[in-house]
């Protein structure tokens, strides 16, 4: 197909459809019939251009035009509840499921660094002395670490925790625009903090206190952060290696999917913050607090696996419905 000739031949039709779509609230009966007819014709044009592997810019324009025309023809958007249900059963879980390799790799790297540093700190008095004074370590292991979870009212503490965790996750996703290069640094900072504190606590014989306080909320909290890092790095890698499809098309699709992931991750972090504010400092036995955190983690992973696998089988990507195929250029 000669794309230039095709565009030249059909541009008047596309321009006319765009004009009718813009005036859809003020059309006459004849113009409504014309809108429906042009919508069907331009949909065919879009299929032809896609099949011929046409210019991504042309495909993008026609995709957006067809989507707007479809909205004008049907006269209504999907019900809000339908969009809400689709997000939680398709858009968010499929993005998480498709990123599982990045997700798992991020978790393994983080835990490896944290455990390695914790063992080093716990087994080396010289390292501990270089990191903090004996008085500072004593305050941390005997007071500060445990008091952190109970020194503020639960509601304000939950809000503070959620904001802190959401900020870390937001950085991971936002750094995708830099090809995801800064994301490992963000994770490394957090892994070092976890490792150092764990080393101090275990060296003082307070390993059970550390695990009993960090596990209930830490499981799902870190899982959400790992997911944010995974989708951010995956989006960055899309720029480097888009595969066989045009880079702009793949980047637009993945970018919109990452927005879905960001919303879902914020909700998961809200759950983690509630557990940290209400369960972690509670007088419940340690095994029960850990069981609650473990149940939340298993439920989230099962949710992603069930709905994500189902959406992948249906060839869903997490992209919005009727989205344009490329990143807008103007």
PDB file of C-alpha atoms in Angstrom:
ATOM      1  CA  UNK A   1       0.000   0.000   0.000  1.00  0.00           C
ATOM      2  CA  UNK A   2       1.187   3.493  -0.890  1.00  0.00           C
ATOM      3  CA  UNK A   3       0.454   5.210   2.409  1.00  0.00           C
ATOM      4  CA  UNK A   4       0.888   8.723   1.049  1.00  0.00           C
ATOM      5  CA  UNK A   5      -1.572   8.073  -1.763  1.00  0.00           C
ATOM      6  CA  UNK A   6      -3.994   6.415   0.633  1.00  0.00           C
ATOM      7  CA  UNK A   7      -3.869   9.406   2.991  1.00  0.00           C
ATOM      8  CA  UNK A   8      -4.321  11.842   0.128  1.00  0.00           C
ATOM      9  CA  UNK A   9      -7.336   9.935  -1.190  1.00  0.00           C
ATOM     10  CA  UNK A  10      -9.147   9.558   2.132  1.00  0.00           C
ATOM     11  CA  UNK A  11      -8.145  12.651   4.113  1.00  0.00           C
ATOM     12  CA  UNK A  12     -11.342  14.539   3.154  1.00  0.00           C
ATOM     13  CA  UNK A  13     -13.371  11.662   4.621  1.00  0.00           C
ATOM     14  CA  UNK A  14     -11.376  11.729   7.845  1.00  0.00           C
ATOM     15  CA  UNK A  15     -11.634  15.493   8.117  1.00  0.00           C
ATOM     16  CA  UNK A  16     -15.397  15.326   7.571  1.00  0.00           C
ATOM     17  CA  UNK A  17     -15.780  12.661  10.281  1.00  0.00           C
ATOM     18  CA  UNK A  18     -13.697  14.734  12.680  1.00  0.00           C
ATOM     19  CA  UNK A  19     -15.900  17.754  11.980  1.00  0.00           C
ATOM     20  CA  UNK A  20     -19.076  15.760  12.667  1.00  0.00           C
ATOM     21  CA  UNK A  21     -17.641  14.310  15.865  1.00  0.00           C
ATOM     22  CA  UNK A  22     -16.844  17.799  17.159  1.00  0.00           C
ATOM     23  CA  UNK A  23     -20.447  18.890  16.423  1.00  0.00           C
ATOM     24  CA  UNK A  24     -22.060  15.671  17.645  1.00  0.00           C
ATOM     25  CA  UNK A  25     -24.407  17.499  20.025  1.00  0.00           C
ATOM     26  CA  UNK A  26     -25.824  19.678  17.256  1.00  0.00           C
ATOM     27  CA  UNK A  27     -26.220  17.298  14.312  1.00  0.00           C
ATOM     28  CA  UNK A  28     -29.294  17.006  12.099  1.00  0.00           C
ATOM     29  CA  UNK A  29     -30.833  13.632  11.318  1.00  0.00           C
ATOM     30  CA  UNK A  30     -29.010  13.435   7.990  1.00  0.00           C
ATOM     31  CA  UNK A  31     -25.705  14.321   9.624  1.00  0.00           C
ATOM     32  CA  UNK A  32     -26.180  11.605  12.228  1.00  0.00           C
ATOM     33  CA  UNK A  33     -26.655   9.057   9.446  1.00  0.00           C
ATOM     34  CA  UNK A  34     -23.554  10.432   7.751  1.00  0.00           C
ATOM     35  CA  UNK A  35     -21.602  10.167  11.035  1.00  0.00           C
ATOM     36  CA  UNK A  36     -22.477   6.476  11.373  1.00  0.00           C
ATOM     37  CA  UNK A  37     -21.551   5.784   7.748  1.00  0.00           C
ATOM     38  CA  UNK A  38     -18.230   7.618   7.992  1.00  0.00           C
ATOM     39  CA  UNK A  39     -17.423   5.904  11.272  1.00  0.00           C
ATOM     40  CA  UNK A  40     -17.778   2.513   9.595  1.00  0.00           C
ATOM     41  CA  UNK A  41     -15.708   3.583   6.583  1.00  0.00           C
ATOM     42  CA  UNK A  42     -12.878   5.080   8.651  1.00  0.00           C
ATOM     43  CA  UNK A  43     -12.835   1.969  10.848  1.00  0.00           C
ATOM     44  CA  UNK A  44     -12.193   0.005   7.657  1.00  0.00           C
ATOM     45  CA  UNK A  45      -9.445   2.439   6.680  1.00  0.00           C
ATOM     46  CA  UNK A  46      -7.813   1.922  10.083  1.00  0.00           C
ATOM     47  CA  UNK A  47      -7.854  -1.853   9.634  1.00  0.00           C
ATOM     48  CA  UNK A  48      -6.308  -1.522   6.180  1.00  0.00           C
ATOM     49  CA  UNK A  49      -3.519   0.749   7.373  1.00  0.00           C
ATOM     50  CA  UNK A  50      -2.757  -1.506  10.330  1.00  0.00           C
ATOM     51  CA  UNK A  51      -2.670  -4.610   8.146  1.00  0.00           C
ATOM     52  CA  UNK A  52      -0.257  -2.923   5.761  1.00  0.00           C
ATOM     53  CA  UNK A  53       2.035  -1.866   8.621  1.00  0.00           C
ATOM     54  CA  UNK A  54       1.444   1.783   7.910  1.00  0.00           C
ATOM     55  CA  UNK A  55       2.926   4.930   9.378  1.00  0.00           C
ATOM     56  CA  UNK A  56       2.446   4.944  13.192  1.00  0.00           C
ATOM     57  CA  UNK A  57       1.388   8.591  13.050  1.00  0.00           C
ATOM     58  CA  UNK A  58      -1.415   7.769  10.587  1.00  0.00           C
ATOM     59  CA  UNK A  59      -2.432   4.762  12.675  1.00  0.00           C
ATOM     60  CA  UNK A  60      -2.465   6.927  15.782  1.00  0.00           C
ATOM     61  CA  UNK A  61      -4.628   9.606  14.211  1.00  0.00           C
ATOM     62  CA  UNK A  62      -7.126   7.106  12.840  1.00  0.00           C
ATOM     63  CA  UNK A  63      -7.234   5.172  16.144  1.00  0.00           C
ATOM     64  CA  UNK A  64      -8.071   8.322  18.074  1.00  0.00           C
ATOM     65  CA  UNK A  65     -10.612   9.416  15.465  1.00  0.00           C
ATOM     66  CA  UNK A  66     -12.344   6.034  15.428  1.00  0.00           C
ATOM     67  CA  UNK A  67     -12.448   5.956  19.228  1.00  0.00           C
ATOM     68  CA  UNK A  68     -14.063   9.410  19.401  1.00  0.00           C
ATOM     69  CA  UNK A  69     -16.489   8.538  16.617  1.00  0.00           C
ATOM     70  CA  UNK A  70     -17.466   5.313  18.388  1.00  0.00           C
ATOM     71  CA  UNK A  71     -18.208   7.320  21.515  1.00  0.00           C
ATOM     72  CA  UNK A  72     -20.331   9.733  19.496  1.00  0.00           C
ATOM     73  CA  UNK A  73     -22.207   6.915  17.755  1.00  0.00           C
ATOM     74  CA  UNK A  74     -22.944   4.928  20.900  1.00  0.00           C
ATOM     75  CA  UNK A  75     -23.815   8.124  22.724  1.00  0.00           C
ATOM     76  CA  UNK A  76     -22.534   7.039  26.148  1.00  0.00           C
ATOM     77  CA  UNK A  77     -19.503   5.819  27.978  1.00  0.00           C
ATOM     78  CA  UNK A  78     -19.360   2.603  29.896  1.00  0.00           C
ATOM     79  CA  UNK A  79     -20.968   2.853  33.344  1.00  0.00           C
ATOM     80  CA  UNK A  80     -18.625   4.001  36.074  1.00  0.00           C
ATOM     81  CA  UNK A  81     -19.067   0.737  37.947  1.00  0.00           C
ATOM     82  CA  UNK A  82     -18.041  -1.186  34.819  1.00  0.00           C
ATOM     83  CA  UNK A  83     -14.862   0.857  34.513  1.00  0.00           C
ATOM     84  CA  UNK A  84     -14.151   0.369  38.219  1.00  0.00           C
ATOM     85  CA  UNK A  85     -14.637  -3.384  37.960  1.00  0.00           C
ATOM     86  CA  UNK A  86     -12.474  -3.616  34.830  1.00  0.00           C
ATOM     87  CA  UNK A  87      -9.655  -1.768  36.550  1.00  0.00           C
ATOM     88  CA  UNK A  88      -9.496  -4.156  39.504  1.00  0.00           C
ATOM     89  CA  UNK A  89     -10.122  -7.356  37.539  1.00  0.00           C
ATOM     90  CA  UNK A  90      -8.143  -6.582  34.371  1.00  0.00           C
ATOM     91  CA  UNK A  91      -6.082  -3.397  34.122  1.00  0.00           C
ATOM     92  CA  UNK A  92      -4.120  -3.537  37.366  1.00  0.00           C
ATOM     93  CA  UNK A  93      -3.620  -7.292  37.848  1.00  0.00           C
ATOM     94  CA  UNK A  94      -2.563  -7.897  34.238  1.00  0.00           C
ATOM     95  CA  UNK A  95       0.148  -5.233  34.447  1.00  0.00           C
ATOM     96  CA  UNK A  96       1.439  -6.788  37.657  1.00  0.00           C
ATOM     97  CA  UNK A  97       1.260 -10.297  36.213  1.00  0.00           C
ATOM     98  CA  UNK A  98       3.061  -9.393  32.991  1.00  0.00           C
ATOM     99  CA  UNK A  99       5.871  -7.789  35.006  1.00  0.00           C
ATOM    100  CA  UNK A 100       6.397 -10.841  37.208  1.00  0.00           C
ATOM    101  CA  UNK A 101       9.980 -11.509  36.046  1.00  0.00           C
ATOM    102  CA  UNK A 102      11.029  -7.921  36.762  1.00  0.00           C
ATOM    103  CA  UNK A 103       9.063  -8.053  40.001  1.00  0.00           C
ATOM    104  CA  UNK A 104      10.686 -11.272  41.207  1.00  0.00           C
ATOM    105  CA  UNK A 105      14.147 -10.154  40.150  1.00  0.00           C
ATOM    106  CA  UNK A 106      13.732  -6.885  42.042  1.00  0.00           C
ATOM    107  CA  UNK A 107      12.626  -8.708  45.197  1.00  0.00           C
ATOM    108  CA  UNK A 108      15.522 -11.176  45.069  1.00  0.00           C
ATOM    109  CA  UNK A 109      18.108  -8.412  44.555  1.00  0.00           C
ATOM    110  CA  UNK A 110      16.663  -6.284  47.370  1.00  0.00           C
ATOM    111  CA  UNK A 111      16.509  -9.136  49.865  1.00  0.00           C
ATOM    112  CA  UNK A 112      19.988 -10.336  48.919  1.00  0.00           C
ATOM    113  CA  UNK A 113      21.516  -6.918  49.615  1.00  0.00           C
ATOM    114  CA  UNK A 114      19.522  -6.486  52.844  1.00  0.00           C
ATOM    115  CA  UNK A 115      20.391  -9.918  54.235  1.00  0.00           C
ATOM    116  CA  UNK A 116      24.042  -9.662  53.226  1.00  0.00           C
ATOM    117  CA  UNK A 117      24.402  -6.275  54.916  1.00  0.00           C
ATOM    118  CA  UNK A 118      22.488  -7.419  58.001  1.00  0.00           C
ATOM    119  CA  UNK A 119      24.823 -10.397  58.446  1.00  0.00           C
ATOM    120  CA  UNK A 120      27.867  -8.163  57.978  1.00  0.00           C
ATOM    121  CA  UNK A 121      26.679  -5.583  60.503  1.00  0.00           C
ATOM    122  CA  UNK A 122      25.551  -8.202  63.038  1.00  0.00           C
ATOM    123  CA  UNK A 123      28.828 -10.106  62.883  1.00  0.00           C
ATOM    124  CA  UNK A 124      31.260  -7.183  62.892  1.00  0.00           C
ATOM    125  CA  UNK A 125      31.604  -4.862  65.914  1.00  0.00           C
ATOM    126  CA  UNK A 126      33.926  -2.644  63.872  1.00  0.00           C
ATOM    127  CA  UNK A 127      31.228  -2.064  61.274  1.00  0.00           C
ATOM    128  CA  UNK A 128      28.662  -1.238  63.950  1.00  0.00           C
ATOM    129  CA  UNK A 129      31.065   1.201  65.598  1.00  0.00           C
ATOM    130  CA  UNK A 130      31.660   2.885  62.248  1.00  0.00           C
ATOM    131  CA  UNK A 131      27.935   3.314  61.634  1.00  0.00           C
ATOM    132  CA  UNK A 132      26.776   4.574  65.035  1.00  0.00           C
ATOM    133  CA  UNK A 133      27.880   5.150  68.604  1.00  0.00           C
ATOM    134  CA  UNK A 134      27.086   2.519  71.255  1.00  0.00           C
ATOM    135  CA  UNK A 135      24.548   4.899  72.799  1.00  0.00           C
ATOM    136  CA  UNK A 136      22.754   5.410  69.502  1.00  0.00           C
ATOM    137  CA  UNK A 137      22.625   1.679  68.868  1.00  0.00           C
ATOM    138  CA  UNK A 138      21.324   1.052  72.410  1.00  0.00           C
ATOM    139  CA  UNK A 139      18.505   3.594  71.933  1.00  0.00           C
ATOM    140  CA  UNK A 140      17.590   2.108  68.568  1.00  0.00           C
ATOM    141  CA  UNK A 141      17.379  -1.526  69.644  1.00  0.00           C
ATOM    142  CA  UNK A 142      15.767  -0.927  73.052  1.00  0.00           C
ATOM    143  CA  UNK A 143      13.471   2.000  72.386  1.00  0.00           C
ATOM    144  CA  UNK A 144      13.395   3.821  69.047  1.00  0.00           C
ATOM    145  CA  UNK A 145      12.624   0.895  66.749  1.00  0.00           C
ATOM    146  CA  UNK A 146       9.628  -0.376  68.725  1.00  0.00           C
ATOM    147  CA  UNK A 147       8.432   3.090  69.773  1.00  0.00           C
ATOM    148  CA  UNK A 148       8.293   4.211  66.143  1.00  0.00           C
ATOM    149  CA  UNK A 149       5.154   2.124  65.617  1.00  0.00           C
ATOM    150  CA  UNK A 150       3.234   3.384  68.635  1.00  0.00           C
ATOM    151  CA  UNK A 151       4.340   6.949  69.394  1.00  0.00           C
ATOM    152  CA  UNK A 152       1.731   8.563  67.115  1.00  0.00           C
ATOM    153  CA  UNK A 153      -2.068   8.166  66.876  1.00  0.00           C
ATOM    154  CA  UNK A 154      -3.000   5.355  64.504  1.00  0.00           C
ATOM    155  CA  UNK A 155      -4.841   7.532  61.966  1.00  0.00           C
ATOM    156  CA  UNK A 156      -2.080  10.109  61.533  1.00  0.00           C
ATOM    157  CA  UNK A 157       0.596   7.411  61.574  1.00  0.00           C
ATOM    158  CA  UNK A 158      -1.196   5.460  58.829  1.00  0.00           C
ATOM    159  CA  UNK A 159      -1.395   8.594  56.696  1.00  0.00           C
ATOM    160  CA  UNK A 160       2.285   9.356  57.259  1.00  0.00           C
ATOM    161  CA  UNK A 161       3.344   5.799  56.431  1.00  0.00           C
ATOM    162  CA  UNK A 162       1.217   5.752  53.298  1.00  0.00           C
ATOM    163  CA  UNK A 163       2.692   9.041  52.074  1.00  0.00           C
ATOM    164  CA  UNK A 164       6.252   7.852  52.699  1.00  0.00           C
ATOM    165  CA  UNK A 165       5.732   4.531  50.936  1.00  0.00           C
ATOM    166  CA  UNK A 166       3.763   6.090  48.100  1.00  0.00           C
ATOM    167  CA  UNK A 167       6.622   8.545  47.567  1.00  0.00           C
ATOM    168  CA  UNK A 168       9.122   5.694  47.189  1.00  0.00           C
ATOM    169  CA  UNK A 169       6.805   3.900  44.757  1.00  0.00           C
ATOM    170  CA  UNK A 170       6.139   7.118  42.842  1.00  0.00           C
ATOM    171  CA  UNK A 171       9.877   7.684  42.432  1.00  0.00           C
ATOM    172  CA  UNK A 172      10.288   4.185  41.027  1.00  0.00           C
ATOM    173  CA  UNK A 173       7.558   4.762  38.456  1.00  0.00           C
ATOM    174  CA  UNK A 174       8.527   8.347  37.617  1.00  0.00           C
ATOM    175  CA  UNK A 175      12.142   7.365  36.979  1.00  0.00           C
ATOM    176  CA  UNK A 176      10.930   5.240  34.084  1.00  0.00           C
ATOM    177  CA  UNK A 177      11.288   8.390  31.946  1.00  0.00           C
ATOM    178  CA  UNK A 178      15.050   8.088  32.574  1.00  0.00           C
ATOM    179  CA  UNK A 179      14.971   4.515  31.247  1.00  0.00           C
ATOM    180  CA  UNK A 180      14.598   3.269  34.819  1.00  0.00           C
ATOM    181  CA  UNK A 181      18.308   3.823  35.525  1.00  0.00           C
ATOM    182  CA  UNK A 182      17.835   5.581  38.924  1.00  0.00           C
ATOM    183  CA  UNK A 183      15.399   2.948  40.213  1.00  0.00           C
ATOM    184  CA  UNK A 184      18.052   0.493  41.470  1.00  0.00           C
ATOM    185  CA  UNK A 185      19.634   3.377  43.432  1.00  0.00           C
ATOM    186  CA  UNK A 186      16.305   4.146  45.140  1.00  0.00           C
ATOM    187  CA  UNK A 187      15.912   0.477  46.041  1.00  0.00           C
ATOM    188  CA  UNK A 188      19.518   0.246  47.199  1.00  0.00           C
ATOM    189  CA  UNK A 189      19.009   3.078  49.672  1.00  0.00           C
ATOM    190  CA  UNK A 190      16.018   1.309  51.193  1.00  0.00           C
ATOM    191  CA  UNK A 191      17.791  -2.067  51.201  1.00  0.00           C
ATOM    192  CA  UNK A 192      20.734  -0.520  53.060  1.00  0.00           C
ATOM    193  CA  UNK A 193      18.408   0.979  55.688  1.00  0.00           C
ATOM    194  CA  UNK A 194      16.650  -2.340  56.255  1.00  0.00           C
ATOM    195  CA  UNK A 195      19.942  -4.239  56.369  1.00  0.00           C
ATOM    196  CA  UNK A 196      21.641  -1.902  58.832  1.00  0.00           C
ATOM    197  CA  UNK A 197      18.686  -1.835  61.238  1.00  0.00           C
ATOM    198  CA  UNK A 198      18.325  -5.609  61.025  1.00  0.00           C
ATOM    199  CA  UNK A 199      22.041  -6.001  61.754  1.00  0.00           C
ATOM    200  CA  UNK A 200      21.805  -3.778  64.836  1.00  0.00           C
ATOM    201  CA  UNK A 201      18.753  -5.618  66.145  1.00  0.00           C
ATOM    202  CA  UNK A 202      20.139  -9.124  65.611  1.00  0.00           C
ATOM    203  CA  UNK A 203      23.510  -8.231  67.094  1.00  0.00           C
ATOM    204  CA  UNK A 204      21.691  -7.135  70.272  1.00  0.00           C
ATOM    205  CA  UNK A 205      19.647 -10.325  70.441  1.00  0.00           C
ATOM    206  CA  UNK A 206      16.500  -8.493  69.346  1.00  0.00           C
ATOM    207  CA  UNK A 207      16.020 -10.289  66.042  1.00  0.00           C
ATOM    208  CA  UNK A 208      12.642 -11.620  67.163  1.00  0.00           C
ATOM    209  CA  UNK A 209      11.489  -8.076  67.952  1.00  0.00           C
ATOM    210  CA  UNK A 210      12.664  -6.870  64.537  1.00  0.00           C
ATOM    211  CA  UNK A 211      10.893  -9.631  62.622  1.00  0.00           C
ATOM    212  CA  UNK A 212       7.797  -9.444  64.797  1.00  0.00           C
ATOM    213  CA  UNK A 213       7.370  -5.730  64.082  1.00  0.00           C
ATOM    214  CA  UNK A 214       8.436  -5.500  60.452  1.00  0.00           C
ATOM    215  CA  UNK A 215       6.865  -8.670  59.048  1.00  0.00           C
ATOM    216  CA  UNK A 216       3.126  -7.902  59.475  1.00  0.00           C
ATOM    217  CA  UNK A 217       3.161  -4.825  57.255  1.00  0.00           C
ATOM    218  CA  UNK A 218       6.549  -5.289  55.574  1.00  0.00           C
ATOM    219  CA  UNK A 219       5.532  -8.228  53.414  1.00  0.00           C
ATOM    220  CA  UNK A 220       2.831  -6.458  51.434  1.00  0.00           C
ATOM    221  CA  UNK A 221       4.554  -3.062  51.698  1.00  0.00           C
ATOM    222  CA  UNK A 222       7.784  -4.263  50.123  1.00  0.00           C
ATOM    223  CA  UNK A 223       5.861  -6.310  47.572  1.00  0.00           C
ATOM    224  CA  UNK A 224       4.114  -3.140  46.393  1.00  0.00           C
ATOM    225  CA  UNK A 225       7.419  -1.240  46.226  1.00  0.00           C
ATOM    226  CA  UNK A 226       9.008  -4.093  44.271  1.00  0.00           C
ATOM    227  CA  UNK A 227       6.077  -3.997  41.847  1.00  0.00           C
ATOM    228  CA  UNK A 228       6.448  -0.243  41.379  1.00  0.00           C
ATOM    229  CA  UNK A 229      10.137  -0.688  40.622  1.00  0.00           C
ATOM    230  CA  UNK A 230       9.406  -3.561  38.268  1.00  0.00           C
ATOM    231  CA  UNK A 231       6.868  -1.722  36.117  1.00  0.00           C
ATOM    232  CA  UNK A 232       9.074   1.369  36.093  1.00  0.00           C
ATOM    233  CA  UNK A 233      12.136  -0.529  34.885  1.00  0.00           C
ATOM    234  CA  UNK A 234      10.052  -2.510  32.421  1.00  0.00           C
ATOM    235  CA  UNK A 235       8.735   0.719  30.912  1.00  0.00           C
ATOM    236  CA  UNK A 236      12.279   2.063  30.683  1.00  0.00           C
ATOM    237  CA  UNK A 237      13.420  -1.117  28.947  1.00  0.00           C
ATOM    238  CA  UNK A 238      10.583  -0.683  26.444  1.00  0.00           C
ATOM    239  CA  UNK A 239      12.363   2.407  25.124  1.00  0.00           C
ATOM    240  CA  UNK A 240      15.572   0.416  24.654  1.00  0.00           C
ATOM    241  CA  UNK A 241      14.001  -2.721  23.220  1.00  0.00           C
ATOM    242  CA  UNK A 242      10.446  -2.207  21.886  1.00  0.00           C
ATOM    243  CA  UNK A 243      10.370  -5.483  19.981  1.00  0.00           C
ATOM    244  CA  UNK A 244       8.884  -5.782  16.512  1.00  0.00           C
ATOM    245  CA  UNK A 245       6.230  -3.083  16.946  1.00  0.00           C
ATOM    246  CA  UNK A 246       6.928   0.646  16.554  1.00  0.00           C
ATOM    247  CA  UNK A 247       8.628   2.108  19.625  1.00  0.00           C
ATOM    248  CA  UNK A 248       6.027   4.870  19.982  1.00  0.00           C
ATOM    249  CA  UNK A 249       3.143   2.411  19.944  1.00  0.00           C
ATOM    250  CA  UNK A 250       4.670   0.105  22.545  1.00  0.00           C
ATOM    251  CA  UNK A 251       5.770   3.001  24.745  1.00  0.00           C
ATOM    252  CA  UNK A 252       2.295   4.563  24.684  1.00  0.00           C
ATOM    253  CA  UNK A 253       0.682   1.239  25.571  1.00  0.00           C
ATOM    254  CA  UNK A 254       3.102   0.491  28.396  1.00  0.00           C
ATOM    255  CA  UNK A 255       2.978   4.063  29.684  1.00  0.00           C
ATOM    256  CA  UNK A 256      -0.780   4.010  30.081  1.00  0.00           C
ATOM    257  CA  UNK A 257      -0.576   0.587  31.701  1.00  0.00           C
ATOM    258  CA  UNK A 258       1.933   1.925  34.228  1.00  0.00           C
ATOM    259  CA  UNK A 259      -0.558   4.619  35.221  1.00  0.00           C
ATOM    260  CA  UNK A 260      -3.005   1.829  36.053  1.00  0.00           C
ATOM    261  CA  UNK A 261      -0.320   0.112  38.086  1.00  0.00           C
ATOM    262  CA  UNK A 262       0.419   3.309  39.990  1.00  0.00           C
ATOM    263  CA  UNK A 263      -3.200   3.650  41.088  1.00  0.00           C
ATOM    264  CA  UNK A 264      -3.375   0.022  42.169  1.00  0.00           C
ATOM    265  CA  UNK A 265      -0.059   0.211  44.012  1.00  0.00           C
ATOM    266  CA  UNK A 266      -1.264   3.267  45.928  1.00  0.00           C
ATOM    267  CA  UNK A 267      -4.258   1.229  47.117  1.00  0.00           C
ATOM    268  CA  UNK A 268      -2.054  -1.700  48.148  1.00  0.00           C
ATOM    269  CA  UNK A 269       0.231   0.649  50.076  1.00  0.00           C
ATOM    270  CA  UNK A 270      -2.826   2.043  51.841  1.00  0.00           C
ATOM    271  CA  UNK A 271      -3.581  -1.478  53.069  1.00  0.00           C
ATOM    272  CA  UNK A 272       0.036  -1.838  54.218  1.00  0.00           C
ATOM    273  CA  UNK A 273      -0.182   1.477  56.070  1.00  0.00           C
ATOM    274  CA  UNK A 274      -3.339   0.387  57.886  1.00  0.00           C
ATOM    275  CA  UNK A 275      -1.674  -2.852  58.950  1.00  0.00           C
ATOM    276  CA  UNK A 276       1.399  -0.935  60.124  1.00  0.00           C
ATOM    277  CA  UNK A 277      -0.704   1.522  62.118  1.00  0.00           C
ATOM    278  CA  UNK A 278      -3.275  -0.868  63.561  1.00  0.00           C
ATOM    279  CA  UNK A 279      -1.783  -4.376  63.628  1.00  0.00           C
ATOM    280  CA  UNK A 280       1.985  -3.950  64.036  1.00  0.00           C
ATOM    281  CA  UNK A 281       1.809  -2.001  67.361  1.00  0.00           C
ATOM    282  CA  UNK A 282      -1.233  -3.888  68.653  1.00  0.00           C
ATOM    283  CA  UNK A 283      -1.109  -6.098  71.780  1.00  0.00           C
ATOM    284  CA  UNK A 284      -1.903  -9.163  69.684  1.00  0.00           C
ATOM    285  CA  UNK A 285       0.516 -12.087  70.017  1.00  0.00           C
ATOM    286  CA  UNK A 286       3.411 -11.917  67.579  1.00  0.00           C
ATOM    287  CA  UNK A 287       2.331 -15.019  65.697  1.00  0.00           C
ATOM    288  CA  UNK A 288      -1.123 -13.537  65.128  1.00  0.00           C
ATOM    289  CA  UNK A 289       0.255 -10.222  63.860  1.00  0.00           C
ATOM    290  CA  UNK A 290       2.554 -12.065  61.479  1.00  0.00           C
ATOM    291  CA  UNK A 291      -0.346 -14.280  60.386  1.00  0.00           C
ATOM    292  CA  UNK A 292      -2.395 -11.194  59.474  1.00  0.00           C
ATOM    293  CA  UNK A 293       0.474  -9.797  57.409  1.00  0.00           C
ATOM    294  CA  UNK A 294       1.064 -13.142  55.757  1.00  0.00           C
ATOM    295  CA  UNK A 295      -2.641 -13.468  54.938  1.00  0.00           C
ATOM    296  CA  UNK A 296      -2.643 -10.027  53.301  1.00  0.00           C
ATOM    297  CA  UNK A 297       0.431 -10.947  51.244  1.00  0.00           C
ATOM    298  CA  UNK A 298      -0.976 -14.283  50.096  1.00  0.00           C
ATOM    299  CA  UNK A 299      -4.322 -12.687  49.248  1.00  0.00           C
ATOM    300  CA  UNK A 300      -2.644 -10.009  47.107  1.00  0.00           C
ATOM    301  CA  UNK A 301      -0.421 -12.475  45.239  1.00  0.00           C
ATOM    302  CA  UNK A 302      -3.371 -14.808  44.680  1.00  0.00           C
ATOM    303  CA  UNK A 303      -5.434 -11.893  43.381  1.00  0.00           C
ATOM    304  CA  UNK A 304      -2.713 -10.906  40.897  1.00  0.00           C
ATOM    305  CA  UNK A 305      -2.199 -14.502  39.791  1.00  0.00           C
ATOM    306  CA  UNK A 306      -5.889 -15.276  39.309  1.00  0.00           C
ATOM    307  CA  UNK A 307      -7.029 -12.141  37.526  1.00  0.00           C
ATOM    308  CA  UNK A 308      -3.697 -11.430  35.845  1.00  0.00           C
ATOM    309  CA  UNK A 309      -3.398 -14.871  34.265  1.00  0.00           C
ATOM    310  CA  UNK A 310      -7.010 -14.711  33.150  1.00  0.00           C
ATOM    311  CA  UNK A 311      -6.456 -11.294  31.537  1.00  0.00           C
ATOM    312  CA  UNK A 312      -3.279 -12.453  29.791  1.00  0.00           C
ATOM    313  CA  UNK A 313      -5.195 -15.388  28.341  1.00  0.00           C
ATOM    314  CA  UNK A 314      -7.660 -12.843  26.936  1.00  0.00           C
ATOM    315  CA  UNK A 315      -4.748 -10.873  25.366  1.00  0.00           C
ATOM    316  CA  UNK A 316      -5.250  -7.909  27.680  1.00  0.00           C
ATOM    317  CA  UNK A 317      -2.307  -5.560  28.254  1.00  0.00           C
ATOM    318  CA  UNK A 318      -3.660  -3.236  30.927  1.00  0.00           C
ATOM    319  CA  UNK A 319      -4.017  -0.432  28.395  1.00  0.00           C
ATOM    320  CA  UNK A 320      -7.164   1.694  28.388  1.00  0.00           C
ATOM    321  CA  UNK A 321      -9.979   0.783  26.029  1.00  0.00           C
ATOM    322  CA  UNK A 322      -9.905   2.372  22.566  1.00  0.00           C
ATOM    323  CA  UNK A 323      -6.573   4.022  23.271  1.00  0.00           C
ATOM    324  CA  UNK A 324      -4.497   5.634  20.520  1.00  0.00           C
ATOM    325  CA  UNK A 325      -1.620   3.494  19.307  1.00  0.00           C
ATOM    326  CA  UNK A 326       1.183   6.009  19.716  1.00  0.00           C
ATOM    327  CA  UNK A 327       2.345   8.697  22.069  1.00  0.00           C
ATOM    328  CA  UNK A 328       0.817  12.013  20.939  1.00  0.00           C
ATOM    329  CA  UNK A 329       3.353  14.116  19.076  1.00  0.00           C
ATOM    330  CA  UNK A 330       1.514  17.411  19.389  1.00  0.00           C
TER     331      UNK A 330
END
